[in-house]
Amino acid sequence: MLKRCTNNPIIKPAMVNPSFDGYHVMGTFNPGATVYNDEIILLMRTAENCEEEKGFINIPYYEFKNGTSNANILRIAENDPDLIRKDTRGFLYKGIDYLSTISHLRIARSEDGINFKVDDKPFIFPCIESESYGVEDARITKIGDTYYINYTAVSKDGYVTTLVTTKDFKTIERKGIIFPPLNKDITIFEEKVNGKYIALHRPDNHGFGLPSIWYADSPDMIHWGNHICLLRPDGSVYESQKIGGGAPPIKTEQGWLVIYHGKGDDSMYSLRLLLLDLEDPSKIIKQSKKPVLVPEEDYEKQGFFGNVVFSNGTVVKDNGEVYIYYGACDDTVCLAFSTIDDLLNMF
Amino acid sequence: MLKRCTNNPIIKPAMVNPSFDGYHVMGTFNPGATVYNDEIILLMRTAENCEEEKGFINIPYYEFKNGTSNANILRIAENDPDLIRKDTRGFLYKGIDYLSTISHLRIARSEDGINFKVDDKPFIFPCIESESYGVEDARITKIGDTYYINYTAVSKDGYVTTLVTTKDFKTIERKGIIFPPLNKDITIFEEKVNGKYIALHRPDNHGFGLPSIWYADSPDMIHWGNHICLLRPDGSVYESQKIGGGAPPIKTEQGWLVIYHGKGDDSMYSLRLLLLDLEDPSKIIKQSKKPVLVPEEDYEKQGFFGNVVFSNGTVVKDNGEVYIYYGACDDTVCLAFSTIDDLLNMF
């Protein structure tokens, strides 16, 4: 099992400034992770709603015009007959859908990987119609001096996976939608295999089997093909609903090490290991018999969405130590430690 | 409106030999279409079940071993306690799912495009696990002397789109899954635009908006990216459920002409026109105000799945005549005539 950091949760919503006057940070969680200029960088999904105001419903939304976007608040009297409450997640107002919370991606920076300072402003925020319900769950893949960031973009058309690149964590270059609806949990390997980029993805096969982890490859990281179903949920208490990839796989002498998540009974999320063939990552070498992290601590069991540990960012140190960042309960950022040797011994 | 062929339906199930002793052809419909060696070739979805036998349930299935597959029949006593009837489409027997019908792709050939002779054997049949519930609804894209055939492959993981190529309609080369679950109605343009292959696709965005037509491009027809939502259903009686692409678009002086289908109220399928920009097919120039073919004739209103006209194959003659092949009621192959000029006047 992984060893939790005693400082957990290492980042809480109170440490994050709202992105807009009148917004309120509900959760900051599920961080992508990488190293840039000797600092560890986390790119956190940060969910905001509006501050409460008596007699009114205040709803966060973004305006998109000519390629720019502006955060905004829709202020509606509680008894406005045009307001329809759909469920806890959304509203219908004058025929238009709104969400009660919207996520953006925020950077946190650290020298030791444990104590973080959060940027004042969002790094990536909803910018086009395909992101109008928010941007979520970034993965960062470093190749050369370029950081490839993929994230889930949600809109009325469904959830898709979008790719952007950065070299400085200040500006980004948009590369478009790389996996169309409904697909998330995309994790791109940090080097080419047999001349091709490799990714794991998680299409939603609603109405058929349980959502599974798929393999794909690409000549350019923009166009993806050769899709193969790699691993299906085992149906156990830990994987009775679905599974999905996590951070970019870690290259080891024995194979590509994948820390993936399962969603099981009572919607509990846990982490488990998979080892893929070095030369052909569409082949599984082995799978850990059990999860290596399940919700046990209070901060993993109680929160906005209880019983969730979800990792999409790891950092491997030169000495083989592995820092495994994870979101707890869609609320906070947590950290667990291991080493490559220890992880390989968990199979 | 399109002009129906007076011979309709031009191909009926009785004209098709079963692919296996004991199988029964229920429907032959939704043909891809092209021209090969001066013949018009249709590649028809051909659905088979088993001949009835008193006291028994006979279920068609394919065995997959070492890359080859064999058609087979599972013969189960009607009162076998291990047999569970799921709905009209399938059975569960000893924990394994079976379908009551399985589709393969069968060639029909014609010199005049109206009178067809059907091949004795299937051309493409389920061959790997990702096709275990059948192969359906082929589109044929001719580029140079190569015919690119994409079709829907169905399995317990969902429906995907698979690509194969042929140069002789005798042998095929498999190119793998080009669009992962859940995605169908892929239609690939017959020439590159701005150096890239172009496709329309129809991802299933279950739980969000209505399934829509998307744009994608590719450097090699294997890997696809730059996904853009091109057209959403208009919500009318003709498009209240979903829309999807048809045959490869027809290049005209005014733009790429697309005959697409809508699924509307009471699950009625109809055909409608779209014109895309010649230089940038991710841009819509115009859309016909109404459908150009709706189920009206008996053979379009009554059948295995009533009120369906569905086209995924057209042939354009040198004189500008357009032969629009379509499936009626998941039962038969039908034909309608038009010309490029007439189609462009329907907007």
XYZ file of C-alpha atoms in Angstrom:
694
model
C 0.000 0.000 0.000
C 1.044 3.590 -0.563
C 2.282 5.749 2.337
C 0.197 8.863 2.920
C 1.812 12.253 3.575
C 1.165 13.291 7.190
C 0.363 16.835 5.991
C -2.675 15.613 4.012
C -4.645 17.298 2.612
C -1.727 19.341 1.305
C -3.939 21.817 -0.602
C -7.411 22.895 0.531
C -9.986 25.168 -1.135
C -9.278 27.917 1.426
C -5.782 28.262 -0.096
C -7.246 29.198 -3.504
C -8.482 32.665 -4.469
C -11.730 32.736 -6.440
C -11.192 33.495 -10.125
C -13.862 36.209 -10.166
C -15.475 38.615 -7.716
C -18.495 36.866 -6.266
C -17.262 33.345 -7.069
C -16.493 30.902 -4.254
C -13.983 28.025 -4.434
C -15.771 24.799 -3.497
C -13.015 22.316 -4.255
C -9.491 22.081 -5.621
C -8.533 18.512 -6.504
C -7.417 15.914 -9.093
C -4.124 17.618 -10.017
C -1.936 16.877 -13.000
C 1.738 17.013 -11.950
C 5.130 17.701 -13.500
C 8.515 19.312 -12.858
C 9.297 22.721 -14.392
C 12.392 24.794 -13.587
C 13.164 22.676 -10.496
C 9.690 23.302 -9.127
C 6.930 20.752 -8.837
C 3.874 22.080 -10.619
C 0.365 20.866 -9.936
C -2.480 21.755 -12.272
C -5.581 21.435 -10.133
C -9.204 21.155 -11.130
C -10.763 24.036 -9.208
C -14.543 24.060 -8.894
C -16.340 27.318 -8.189
C -19.909 28.307 -7.455
C -21.264 31.739 -6.505
C -21.376 33.264 -3.066
C -24.808 32.869 -1.509
C -27.182 35.796 -1.478
C -30.527 35.721 0.321
C -33.522 35.674 -2.034
C -31.400 35.104 -5.130
C -29.843 32.265 -7.042
C -26.447 33.299 -8.362
C -25.071 31.119 -11.135
C -21.522 31.188 -12.553
C -21.195 31.238 -16.331
C -18.746 32.222 -19.053
C -19.432 34.473 -22.039
C -17.675 33.485 -25.254
C -17.141 36.186 -27.863
C -14.656 36.370 -30.735
C -12.389 33.761 -29.180
C -12.233 35.387 -25.743
C -14.226 34.459 -22.667
C -15.341 36.294 -19.570
C -16.449 34.901 -16.232
C -19.823 36.231 -15.162
C -22.690 35.808 -12.720
C -26.332 35.304 -13.603
C -28.380 36.786 -10.723
C -31.952 35.483 -10.628
C -34.652 36.097 -8.006
C -35.398 32.822 -6.226
C -39.076 33.069 -7.196
C -38.485 33.988 -10.853
C -41.009 31.838 -12.772
C -38.488 31.352 -15.613
C -36.083 29.546 -13.259
C -36.256 25.742 -13.262
C -34.067 23.742 -10.843
C -32.936 20.536 -12.592
C -30.949 18.814 -9.815
C -28.149 19.887 -7.478
C -25.878 20.357 -10.490
C -27.851 22.692 -12.675
C -30.591 25.113 -13.633
C -32.662 25.914 -16.693
C -33.338 29.625 -17.166
C -35.276 30.954 -20.145
C -34.521 27.764 -22.049
C -30.762 27.841 -21.440
C -28.842 25.324 -19.301
C -26.588 26.543 -16.491
C -24.461 24.593 -14.008
C -24.278 25.360 -10.295
C -20.470 24.928 -10.391
C -17.853 25.391 -13.113
C -14.248 24.129 -12.993
C -11.063 25.699 -14.292
C -7.423 24.577 -13.999
C -5.188 26.348 -11.474
C -1.440 26.010 -10.932
C 0.169 25.333 -7.538
C 3.969 25.468 -7.212
C 6.368 23.875 -4.702
C 10.065 23.286 -4.149
C 9.703 20.283 -1.847
C 6.580 18.772 -3.417
C 4.688 19.030 -0.124
C 4.266 22.742 0.640
C 2.549 24.518 -2.235
C 1.752 28.097 -3.177
C -1.300 28.522 -5.385
C -1.300 30.967 -8.337
C -3.683 33.916 -7.973
C -5.293 33.457 -11.383
C -6.515 30.440 -13.372
C -4.062 28.957 -15.873
C -6.648 27.328 -18.157
C -10.285 28.382 -18.015
C -13.305 27.661 -20.223
C -12.597 29.455 -23.466
C -14.866 28.096 -26.202
C -18.339 26.608 -26.473
C -17.008 23.037 -26.118
C -15.775 24.036 -22.624
C -18.887 25.906 -21.507
C -19.582 23.510 -18.618
C -15.964 23.658 -17.430
C -12.502 22.133 -17.818
C -11.424 19.260 -15.555
C -8.799 16.664 -14.589
C -5.601 17.649 -16.424
C -2.785 15.240 -17.265
C 0.672 16.667 -18.052
C 3.046 14.808 -20.382
C 6.553 16.244 -20.752
C 8.426 15.452 -23.965
C 11.595 17.449 -24.627
C 10.927 20.992 -23.452
C 7.229 20.846 -24.307
C 4.496 20.092 -21.795
C 1.441 18.468 -23.388
C -1.619 19.060 -21.228
C -4.820 17.173 -21.900
C -7.995 17.818 -19.977
C -11.685 17.019 -19.947
C -13.841 19.740 -21.524
C -17.552 19.573 -20.794
C -20.395 21.187 -22.740
C -23.950 20.465 -23.827
C -22.454 18.126 -26.458
C -20.885 15.897 -23.774
C -17.390 15.527 -22.384
C -14.381 15.435 -24.700
C -10.619 15.528 -24.259
C -8.731 18.592 -25.418
C -4.983 19.073 -25.871
C -2.920 22.211 -25.283
C 0.833 22.699 -25.053
C 3.015 25.034 -23.028
C 6.725 25.606 -22.582
C 6.538 28.102 -19.727
C 3.300 27.544 -17.825
C 2.335 31.096 -18.742
C 0.935 30.794 -22.252
C -0.710 27.863 -24.019
C -1.163 26.768 -27.600
C -4.513 25.073 -28.301
C -4.440 21.830 -30.272
C -8.170 21.073 -30.404
C -10.268 18.113 -29.375
C -8.230 14.905 -29.569
C -10.904 12.466 -28.324
C -14.554 13.200 -29.214
C -17.562 12.514 -26.924
C -17.778 10.678 -24.624
C -14.144 10.152 -23.669
C -12.016 11.143 -20.658
C -9.156 9.823 -18.489
C -6.713 10.226 -21.377
C -3.120 9.604 -20.331
C -0.327 10.116 -22.854
C 3.035 8.317 -22.487
C 6.142 10.498 -22.033
C 8.028 8.982 -24.963
C 7.208 7.444 -28.314
C 7.101 3.661 -28.633
C 7.996 2.235 -32.050
C 7.881 5.756 -33.473
C 4.378 6.536 -32.256
C 2.857 8.433 -29.355
C 0.777 6.189 -27.101
C -2.277 6.994 -24.984
C -4.730 5.225 -22.755
C -8.307 6.455 -23.005
C -11.683 5.719 -21.483
C -14.571 5.839 -23.955
C -18.060 5.639 -22.472
C -19.712 2.518 -23.884
C -23.060 3.260 -22.280
C -25.575 0.449 -22.742
C -22.932 -2.198 -23.403
C -20.239 -3.471 -20.989
C -18.581 -1.496 -18.188
C -16.440 1.501 -19.269
C -12.926 0.172 -19.838
C -9.374 1.349 -20.524
C -8.471 1.500 -24.220
C -5.143 1.843 -26.036
C -4.515 4.207 -28.986
C -1.499 5.523 -30.898
C -0.713 8.676 -32.858
C 1.871 10.039 -35.284
C 1.543 13.613 -33.979
C -0.448 13.623 -30.712
C -3.343 15.297 -32.588
C -4.724 12.367 -34.571
C -5.388 9.056 -32.763
C -6.122 5.569 -34.085
C -5.473 1.822 -33.744
C -7.884 1.695 -30.831
C -7.780 -1.524 -28.784
C -9.734 -2.436 -25.647
C -6.907 -3.013 -23.165
C -8.531 -3.733 -19.794
C -12.107 -4.185 -18.633
C -13.258 -3.718 -15.006
C -12.964 -6.965 -13.041
C -16.458 -6.524 -11.612
C -15.176 -6.680 -8.013
C -16.308 -4.362 -5.227
C -13.527 -1.988 -6.405
C -14.383 -2.081 -10.116
C -18.092 -2.797 -10.343
C -18.830 0.467 -12.223
C -15.843 1.493 -14.335
C -12.079 2.000 -14.580
C -9.880 4.701 -16.124
C -6.253 5.728 -16.577
C -4.350 8.094 -14.299
C -1.092 9.982 -14.705
C 1.301 9.333 -17.622
C 2.711 5.807 -17.134
C 6.124 5.491 -15.460
C 8.811 3.747 -17.505
C 10.539 1.001 -15.482
C 12.880 -1.835 -16.420
C 9.997 -4.268 -16.104
C 7.452 -2.315 -18.134
C 5.217 0.749 -18.228
C 3.795 1.227 -14.741
C 0.225 2.529 -14.713
C -1.625 3.737 -11.623
C -5.272 3.582 -12.638
C -8.535 4.135 -10.815
C -11.541 1.918 -10.328
C -15.049 3.033 -9.446
C -16.763 0.324 -7.425
C -19.637 -0.361 -5.073
C -21.205 2.722 -3.487
C -19.268 4.822 -6.045
C -15.999 4.330 -4.153
C -12.857 5.251 -6.133
C -9.570 3.408 -5.462
C -6.141 3.140 -7.131
C -4.615 -0.040 -8.596
C -1.526 -0.952 -10.623
C -1.010 -2.277 -14.125
C 2.229 -3.123 -15.932
C 2.346 -2.845 -19.741
C 4.897 -4.294 -22.147
C 7.766 -1.857 -22.829
C 7.890 -2.595 -26.561
C 4.127 -3.028 -27.061
C 2.035 -1.164 -24.463
C -1.142 -2.686 -25.918
C -0.084 -5.844 -24.044
C -0.650 -6.240 -20.299
C 2.152 -7.981 -18.397
C 0.451 -7.995 -15.025
C -2.086 -6.311 -12.787
C -1.867 -5.857 -9.013
C -4.206 -8.291 -7.269
C -5.691 -5.558 -5.105
C -5.899 -1.763 -5.007
C -2.878 0.054 -3.563
C -4.902 2.967 -2.174
C -8.499 2.904 -0.962
C -10.355 5.669 0.928
C -9.568 5.183 4.631
C -8.769 8.569 6.150
C -11.495 11.032 7.081
C -10.451 13.417 4.299
C -10.830 10.557 1.788
C -14.166 9.343 3.107
C -16.062 12.559 3.820
C -16.405 15.504 1.463
C -18.216 16.912 -1.548
C -18.177 13.451 -3.154
C -17.227 10.961 -0.431
C -15.029 7.858 -0.678
C -12.893 9.089 -3.538
C -9.134 8.842 -4.132
C -8.336 9.768 -7.743
C -4.823 10.253 -9.134
C -3.876 11.914 -12.407
C -0.442 13.280 -11.494
C 2.806 11.708 -10.288
C 6.397 12.913 -10.047
C 9.340 10.493 -10.154
C 12.506 11.714 -8.388
C 16.020 10.852 -9.559
C 16.423 8.475 -6.591
C 13.390 6.414 -7.604
C 10.996 7.994 -5.116
C 7.501 8.468 -6.540
C 5.236 11.293 -5.368
C 1.652 10.298 -6.101
C -0.689 13.271 -5.997
C -4.369 12.550 -5.726
C -7.696 14.256 -5.268
C -9.767 13.320 -2.217
C -13.572 13.556 -2.285
C -13.552 16.161 -5.120
C -12.430 18.534 -2.353
C -8.690 18.601 -1.731
C -5.255 17.660 -3.042
C -3.443 14.873 -1.179
C -0.073 13.143 -1.540
C 1.181 9.577 -1.094
C 4.757 8.294 -1.338
C 6.293 5.186 -2.802
C 9.309 4.122 -4.846
C 9.516 2.415 -8.208
C 10.915 -0.718 -6.546
C 8.126 -0.791 -3.980
C 5.462 -0.258 -6.635
C 6.894 -3.115 -8.706
C 6.746 -5.307 -5.597
C 3.029 -4.666 -5.185
C 2.097 -6.968 -8.084
C -37.943 15.288 -53.396
C -36.135 12.240 -54.735
C -37.690 10.034 -57.401
C -38.149 6.415 -56.343
C -37.258 3.527 -58.631
C -40.438 1.736 -59.730
C -38.712 -1.636 -59.127
C -38.361 -0.934 -55.397
C -37.375 -2.813 -53.329
C -34.620 -3.736 -55.753
C -33.060 -6.361 -53.422
C -35.049 -8.495 -50.972
C -33.895 -11.043 -48.373
C -35.186 -13.915 -50.548
C -32.473 -13.041 -53.106
C -29.707 -13.724 -50.554
C -28.377 -17.180 -49.639
C -27.784 -17.746 -45.924
C -24.091 -17.687 -45.014
C -24.318 -20.964 -43.072
C -26.442 -24.091 -43.052
C -29.316 -23.480 -40.651
C -29.088 -19.685 -40.823
C -31.962 -17.641 -42.253
C -31.650 -14.217 -43.932
C -34.005 -11.806 -42.185
C -32.967 -8.582 -43.879
C -30.533 -7.185 -46.437
C -30.352 -3.405 -46.313
C -28.310 -0.199 -45.773
C -25.845 -0.782 -48.632
C -22.576 1.014 -49.217
C -22.146 1.680 -52.965
C -19.346 2.186 -55.479
C -18.267 1.441 -59.027
C -15.703 -1.312 -59.701
C -14.751 -2.589 -63.162
C -17.796 -0.919 -64.758
C -20.110 -2.676 -62.328
C -22.051 -1.032 -59.532
C -21.213 -2.798 -56.312
C -23.418 -2.680 -53.231
C -22.131 -3.885 -49.876
C -25.258 -4.756 -47.938
C -25.760 -5.284 -44.248
C -27.277 -8.759 -44.150
C -28.919 -9.842 -40.912
C -29.349 -13.525 -40.154
C -31.033 -15.530 -37.438
C -31.461 -19.308 -37.200
C -34.167 -21.405 -38.789
C -36.896 -22.209 -36.292
C -37.020 -25.637 -34.668
C -39.868 -26.756 -32.406
C -38.866 -27.085 -28.753
C -35.492 -25.433 -29.273
C -33.963 -21.977 -29.393
C -31.280 -21.832 -32.056
C -28.880 -18.921 -31.773
C -26.312 -17.814 -34.378
C -22.807 -17.117 -33.105
C -19.233 -16.926 -34.328
C -16.221 -18.729 -32.856
C -12.959 -16.775 -32.931
C -9.707 -18.729 -32.789
C -6.207 -17.744 -33.851
C -7.458 -14.947 -36.084
C -10.040 -17.047 -37.924
C -13.764 -17.241 -37.261
C -16.438 -19.817 -37.864
C -20.193 -19.360 -37.998
C -22.022 -21.693 -35.658
C -25.369 -22.459 -34.039
C -26.036 -22.799 -30.326
C -28.955 -25.248 -29.938
C -30.684 -24.970 -26.561
C -33.833 -26.713 -25.333
C -36.566 -24.126 -24.849
C -36.982 -25.162 -21.207
C -33.266 -25.220 -20.365
C -33.032 -23.503 -16.951
C -29.714 -21.884 -17.942
C -31.421 -19.941 -20.768
C -32.500 -16.379 -19.970
C -34.392 -14.346 -22.585
C -33.274 -10.687 -22.330
C -35.491 -9.031 -24.952
C -36.277 -9.729 -28.608
C -32.647 -9.035 -29.467
C -30.774 -11.382 -27.207
C -30.268 -14.231 -24.785
C -28.084 -14.993 -21.790
C -26.915 -18.623 -21.625
C -24.598 -19.863 -18.865
C -23.475 -16.301 -18.217
C -22.637 -15.482 -21.840
C -24.532 -12.981 -24.008
C -25.887 -14.034 -27.404
C -27.834 -12.055 -30.007
C -30.865 -13.387 -31.841
C -29.518 -11.969 -35.133
C -26.011 -11.236 -36.431
C -25.128 -9.113 -39.464
C -22.395 -9.529 -42.055
C -21.636 -7.559 -45.232
C -22.616 -9.087 -48.584
C -21.815 -7.881 -52.104
C -24.447 -7.395 -54.830
C -23.327 -6.572 -58.400
C -25.118 -4.866 -61.300
C -24.420 -3.433 -64.717
C -27.415 -1.074 -64.829
C -27.533 -0.210 -61.124
C -31.099 -1.518 -60.846
C -30.947 -5.270 -61.423
C -28.530 -6.916 -59.001
C -27.036 -10.372 -58.514
C -26.055 -11.184 -54.959
C -22.780 -12.992 -54.163
C -23.192 -16.479 -52.699
C -20.844 -15.876 -49.761
C -20.302 -13.002 -47.322
C -17.589 -10.511 -48.217
C -16.922 -9.248 -44.682
C -18.093 -11.231 -41.677
C -17.398 -10.960 -37.929
C -13.767 -11.926 -37.530
C -12.517 -10.752 -34.125
C -13.930 -10.203 -30.649
C -14.704 -6.529 -31.384
C -17.111 -7.763 -34.107
C -18.742 -10.548 -32.113
C -22.223 -8.963 -32.273
C -21.915 -8.334 -36.012
C -20.715 -5.912 -38.692
C -23.118 -3.311 -40.095
C -23.701 -0.317 -42.401
C -20.640 -0.088 -44.664
C -19.517 3.093 -46.415
C -17.171 2.785 -49.417
C -14.727 5.585 -50.257
C -12.743 5.210 -53.494
C -9.405 7.013 -53.697
C -7.132 6.068 -56.610
C -7.494 2.328 -57.119
C -8.103 1.645 -53.426
C -11.537 1.198 -51.880
C -11.650 2.212 -48.207
C -14.533 0.463 -46.485
C -15.593 1.522 -43.003
C -18.309 -0.259 -41.090
C -19.875 -0.476 -37.650
C -18.531 -3.356 -35.543
C -20.577 -4.310 -32.496
C -19.449 -6.262 -29.437
C -19.966 -6.319 -25.677
C -17.678 -3.241 -25.531
C -20.095 -1.186 -27.644
C -20.175 -0.141 -31.272
C -17.039 1.132 -32.996
C -16.038 1.964 -36.562
C -13.502 -0.248 -38.299
C -11.611 0.370 -41.554
C -10.554 -2.156 -44.184
C -9.269 -1.673 -47.713
C -9.668 -3.663 -50.907
C -8.574 -3.308 -54.500
C -10.519 -6.228 -55.972
C -13.548 -6.873 -53.735
C -12.142 -10.340 -53.134
C -9.588 -9.818 -50.358
C -9.382 -7.168 -47.651
C -6.643 -5.624 -45.569
C -7.680 -4.788 -41.994
C -6.755 -1.336 -40.676
C -8.188 -1.586 -37.167
C -10.662 0.493 -35.205
C -10.597 4.114 -36.383
C -13.325 5.495 -34.090
C -13.655 3.999 -30.577
C -16.980 3.451 -28.722
C -19.596 4.742 -29.166
C -19.266 6.031 -32.712
C -20.913 5.140 -36.034
C -22.164 6.759 -39.264
C -18.594 7.529 -40.334
C -18.381 8.882 -43.864
C -14.990 9.572 -45.415
C -14.578 12.115 -48.248
C -13.277 10.781 -51.589
C -10.391 13.221 -51.789
C -8.100 15.057 -49.406
C -8.850 18.677 -48.518
C -5.854 20.848 -47.647
C -3.684 17.720 -47.578
C -5.841 15.845 -45.083
C -8.476 13.145 -45.251
C -11.837 14.338 -43.934
C -14.614 12.391 -42.219
C -17.970 13.036 -40.653
C -18.718 10.966 -37.567
C -21.509 10.500 -35.053
C -20.309 10.062 -31.464
C -22.963 9.061 -28.925
C -23.125 11.836 -26.324
C -25.572 9.975 -24.118
C -26.811 12.050 -21.189
C -25.963 15.366 -22.832
C -27.470 16.864 -26.018
C -28.864 14.953 -28.995
C -26.337 12.863 -30.986
C -24.893 15.147 -33.646
C -22.688 15.094 -36.761
C -19.006 15.833 -36.059
C -16.079 16.701 -38.343
C -12.597 15.136 -38.093
C -9.450 15.022 -40.223
C -6.584 12.586 -40.650
C -3.111 12.387 -42.204
C -3.436 8.685 -43.077
C -7.085 7.586 -42.634
C -6.013 5.546 -39.570
C -5.521 8.324 -37.001
C -8.254 10.968 -36.587
C -8.269 14.301 -34.776
C -9.334 17.970 -34.855
C -12.845 16.958 -33.871
C -15.491 19.676 -34.260
C -19.235 19.482 -33.648
C -20.581 20.340 -37.106
C -24.373 20.019 -36.926
C -26.835 19.300 -34.132
C -30.354 17.918 -34.686
C -32.869 20.725 -35.191
C -35.296 19.127 -32.749
C -38.084 18.998 -35.359
C -40.374 16.022 -35.905
C -37.697 14.707 -38.309
C -34.708 15.202 -35.995
C -36.037 14.940 -32.458
C -33.758 11.983 -31.588
C -30.511 12.178 -33.558
C -28.801 12.727 -36.906
C -25.906 11.016 -38.717
C -23.908 11.083 -41.940
C -24.624 8.950 -44.987
C -22.588 8.084 -48.067
C -19.282 9.839 -48.886
C -20.140 13.471 -49.741
C -20.495 14.377 -53.429
C -18.155 17.097 -54.686
C -20.061 19.809 -56.586
C -19.122 23.270 -57.795
C -21.087 24.770 -54.926
C -19.666 22.607 -52.148
C -19.589 19.114 -50.644
C -23.108 17.691 -50.898
C -24.074 15.501 -47.947
C -27.200 13.324 -47.782
C -27.643 12.688 -44.070
C -30.314 10.980 -42.010
C -32.418 12.207 -39.134
C -34.183 10.062 -36.558
C -37.329 11.830 -35.391
C -40.659 11.305 -33.687
C -41.822 7.680 -33.483
C -38.273 6.664 -34.522
C -38.910 7.659 -38.134
C -35.758 7.963 -40.280
C -35.652 10.457 -43.168
C -32.992 11.912 -45.509
C -31.976 15.593 -45.707
C -29.291 17.630 -47.472
C -26.315 19.622 -46.252
C -23.763 21.613 -48.250
C -20.239 22.033 -46.832
C -17.555 24.499 -47.862
C -15.263 23.070 -50.568
C -12.083 24.459 -48.997
C -13.097 23.946 -45.355
C -15.686 21.177 -44.876
C -15.938 22.037 -41.174
C -18.075 24.974 -42.343
C -21.726 24.555 -43.323
C -22.868 26.615 -46.317
C -26.500 25.581 -46.194
C -28.978 22.930 -45.149
C -32.138 21.915 -46.981
C -35.196 23.289 -45.209
C -36.943 19.926 -45.247
C -36.106 16.249 -45.759
C -35.818 15.086 -49.369
C -37.034 11.546 -48.652
C -39.426 10.438 -45.920
C -41.047 6.995 -45.524
C -44.199 7.030 -47.683
C -44.365 3.773 -49.616
C -45.530 0.542 -47.981
C -42.028 -0.950 -48.183
C -40.694 2.088 -46.311
C -43.419 2.118 -43.660
C -43.865 -1.541 -42.809
C -41.111 -4.025 -42.048
C -38.708 -5.319 -39.426
C -38.179 -1.738 -38.191
C -40.930 0.390 -39.738
C -40.731 3.967 -41.062
C -37.065 3.879 -42.008
C -35.249 5.206 -45.072
C -31.481 5.152 -44.449
C -28.840 5.872 -47.089
C -25.129 5.112 -46.863
C -24.342 4.572 -50.556
C -24.657 6.705 -53.690
C -23.238 6.466 -57.199
C -22.728 9.573 -59.379
C -22.815 8.937 -63.139
C -20.726 10.886 -65.652
C -23.867 12.731 -66.821
C -24.604 14.056 -63.347
C -27.284 11.499 -62.492
C -27.157 10.371 -58.864
C -28.284 6.887 -57.818
C -29.178 7.013 -54.131
C -29.338 3.544 -52.608
C -31.110 3.220 -49.297
C -32.270 0.647 -46.815
C -35.991 0.453 -46.071
C -37.238 -0.771 -42.686
C -34.019 -2.738 -41.979
C -35.450 -5.178 -44.540
C -34.639 -4.361 -48.154
C -32.475 -2.329 -50.526
C -34.213 0.474 -52.426
C -33.130 3.064 -54.977
C -34.008 6.698 -55.656
C -32.843 8.899 -58.534
C -31.793 12.513 -58.761
C -29.169 14.683 -60.431
C -26.534 16.931 -58.926
C -28.353 19.988 -60.324
C -31.672 18.870 -58.880
C -30.136 18.124 -55.491
C -28.510 21.575 -55.407
C -31.925 23.068 -56.201
C -33.466 21.398 -53.144
C -31.831 23.851 -50.727
